[in-house]
Short mmCIF file of C-alpha atoms in Angstrom, two decimals:
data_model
loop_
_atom_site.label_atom_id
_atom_site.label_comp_id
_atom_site.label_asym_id
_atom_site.label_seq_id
_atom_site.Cartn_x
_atom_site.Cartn_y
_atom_site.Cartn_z
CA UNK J 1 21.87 -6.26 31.66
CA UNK J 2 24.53 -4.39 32.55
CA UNK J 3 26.86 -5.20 29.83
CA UNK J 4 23.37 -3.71 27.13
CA UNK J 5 23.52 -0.47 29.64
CA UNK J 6 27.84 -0.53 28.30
CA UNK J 7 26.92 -1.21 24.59
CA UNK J 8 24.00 1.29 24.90
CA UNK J 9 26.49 4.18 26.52
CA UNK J 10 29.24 3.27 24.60
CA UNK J 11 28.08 3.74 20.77
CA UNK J 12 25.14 5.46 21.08
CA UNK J 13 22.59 2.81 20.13
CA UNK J 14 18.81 1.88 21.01
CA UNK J 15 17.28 -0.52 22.85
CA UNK J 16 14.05 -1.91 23.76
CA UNK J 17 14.22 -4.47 26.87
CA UNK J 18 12.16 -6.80 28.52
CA UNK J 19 12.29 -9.55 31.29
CA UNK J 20 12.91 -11.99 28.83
CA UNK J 21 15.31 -10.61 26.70
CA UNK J 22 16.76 -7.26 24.36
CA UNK J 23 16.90 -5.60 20.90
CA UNK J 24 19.92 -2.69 20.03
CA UNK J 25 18.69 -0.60 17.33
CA UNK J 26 19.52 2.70 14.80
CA UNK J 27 17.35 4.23 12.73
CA UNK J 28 19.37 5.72 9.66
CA UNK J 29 17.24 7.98 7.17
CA UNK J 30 14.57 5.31 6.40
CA UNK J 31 16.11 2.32 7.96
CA UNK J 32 15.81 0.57 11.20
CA UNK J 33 18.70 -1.55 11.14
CA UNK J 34 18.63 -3.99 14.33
CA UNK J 35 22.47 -4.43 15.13
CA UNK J 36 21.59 -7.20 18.13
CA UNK J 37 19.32 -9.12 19.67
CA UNK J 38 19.26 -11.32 22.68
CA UNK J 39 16.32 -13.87 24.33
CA UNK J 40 16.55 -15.92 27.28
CA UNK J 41 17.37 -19.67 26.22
CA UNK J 42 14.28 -20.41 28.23
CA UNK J 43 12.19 -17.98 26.42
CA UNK J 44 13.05 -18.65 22.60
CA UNK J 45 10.43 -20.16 20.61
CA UNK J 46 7.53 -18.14 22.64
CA UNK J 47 7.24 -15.34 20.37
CA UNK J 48 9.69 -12.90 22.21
CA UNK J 49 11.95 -12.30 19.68
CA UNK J 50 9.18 -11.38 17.58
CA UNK J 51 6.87 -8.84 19.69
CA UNK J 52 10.85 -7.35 20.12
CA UNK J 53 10.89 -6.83 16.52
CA UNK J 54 7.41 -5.72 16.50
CA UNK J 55 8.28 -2.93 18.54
CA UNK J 56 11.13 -1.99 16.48
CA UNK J 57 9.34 -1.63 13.43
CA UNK J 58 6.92 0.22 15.12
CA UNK J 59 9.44 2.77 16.13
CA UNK J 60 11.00 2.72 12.86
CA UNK J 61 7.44 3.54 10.89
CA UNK J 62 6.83 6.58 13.59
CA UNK J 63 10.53 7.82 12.44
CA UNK J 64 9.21 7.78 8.92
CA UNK J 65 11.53 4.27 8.20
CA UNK J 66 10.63 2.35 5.12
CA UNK J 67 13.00 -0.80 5.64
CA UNK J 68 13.92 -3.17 8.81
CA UNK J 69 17.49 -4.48 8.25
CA UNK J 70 19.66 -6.60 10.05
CA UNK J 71 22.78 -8.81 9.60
CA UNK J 72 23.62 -12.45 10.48
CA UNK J 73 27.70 -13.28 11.03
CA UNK J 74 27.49 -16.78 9.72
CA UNK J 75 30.91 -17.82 11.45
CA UNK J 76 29.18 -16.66 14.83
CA UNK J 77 27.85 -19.05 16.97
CA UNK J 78 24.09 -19.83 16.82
CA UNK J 79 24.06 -17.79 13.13
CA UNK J 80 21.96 -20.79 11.55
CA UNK J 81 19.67 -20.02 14.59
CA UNK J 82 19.67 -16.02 13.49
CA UNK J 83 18.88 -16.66 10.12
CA UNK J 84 16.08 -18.93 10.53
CA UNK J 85 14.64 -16.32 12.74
CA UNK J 86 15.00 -13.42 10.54
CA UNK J 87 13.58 -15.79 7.28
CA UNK J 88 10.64 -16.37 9.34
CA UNK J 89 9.96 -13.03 10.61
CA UNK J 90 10.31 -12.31 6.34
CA UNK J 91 13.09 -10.75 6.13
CA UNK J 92 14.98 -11.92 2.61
CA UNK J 93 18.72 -11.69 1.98
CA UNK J 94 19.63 -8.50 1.14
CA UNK J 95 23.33 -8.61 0.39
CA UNK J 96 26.58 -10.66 1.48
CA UNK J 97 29.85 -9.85 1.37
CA UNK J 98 32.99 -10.98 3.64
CA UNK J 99 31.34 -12.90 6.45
CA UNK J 100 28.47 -10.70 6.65
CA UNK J 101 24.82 -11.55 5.76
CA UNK J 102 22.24 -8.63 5.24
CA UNK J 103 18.94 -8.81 5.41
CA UNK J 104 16.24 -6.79 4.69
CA UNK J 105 11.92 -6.22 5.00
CA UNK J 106 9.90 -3.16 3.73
CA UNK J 107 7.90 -2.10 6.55
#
């Protein structure tokens, strides 16, 4: 995970890790806004990216967050993937603009 340790260093971001897979995060006021997320191939559809997100929100709620956001790039590869993810963790569309999806969940 050497290139999340780069990303990590690099912009000052968050991260919560496990064997299986990783979620870069910033909280901002009273938003946790997840700028990645990465599971194994071999691990997606096992509820990883889910007890990820879990944790997130559960950070975000301790730093006194009110909202989870995230974005989906539709012109990136595996986006249809990404949204379906983040519609079924119930996250709703939050805004679009350019080719940028935001999406949104009170927590």
């Amino acid at each position: 995970m050497m290139y999340l340790d780069y990303i990590l260093e690099r912009e000052g971001k968050l991260s919560i890790k496990s064997d299986k897979g990783f979620i870069v995060y910033g909280i901002y006021n009273q938003i946790v806004f997840v700028h990645d997320f990465y599971v194994m191939p071999e691990h997606r559809m096992s509820g990883e990216g889910f007890r990820l997100a879990d944790m997130v929100v559960e950070v975000g709620r301790k730093n006194g967050c009110k909202v989870l956001q995230g974005h989906v790039i539709p012109s990136s590869k595996g986006s249809t993937e990404a949204m379906k993810v983040q519609l079924a963790y119930g996250m709703r569309i939050e805004s679009a603009f350019n080719d940028c999806i935001v999406m949104s969940k009170e927590i």
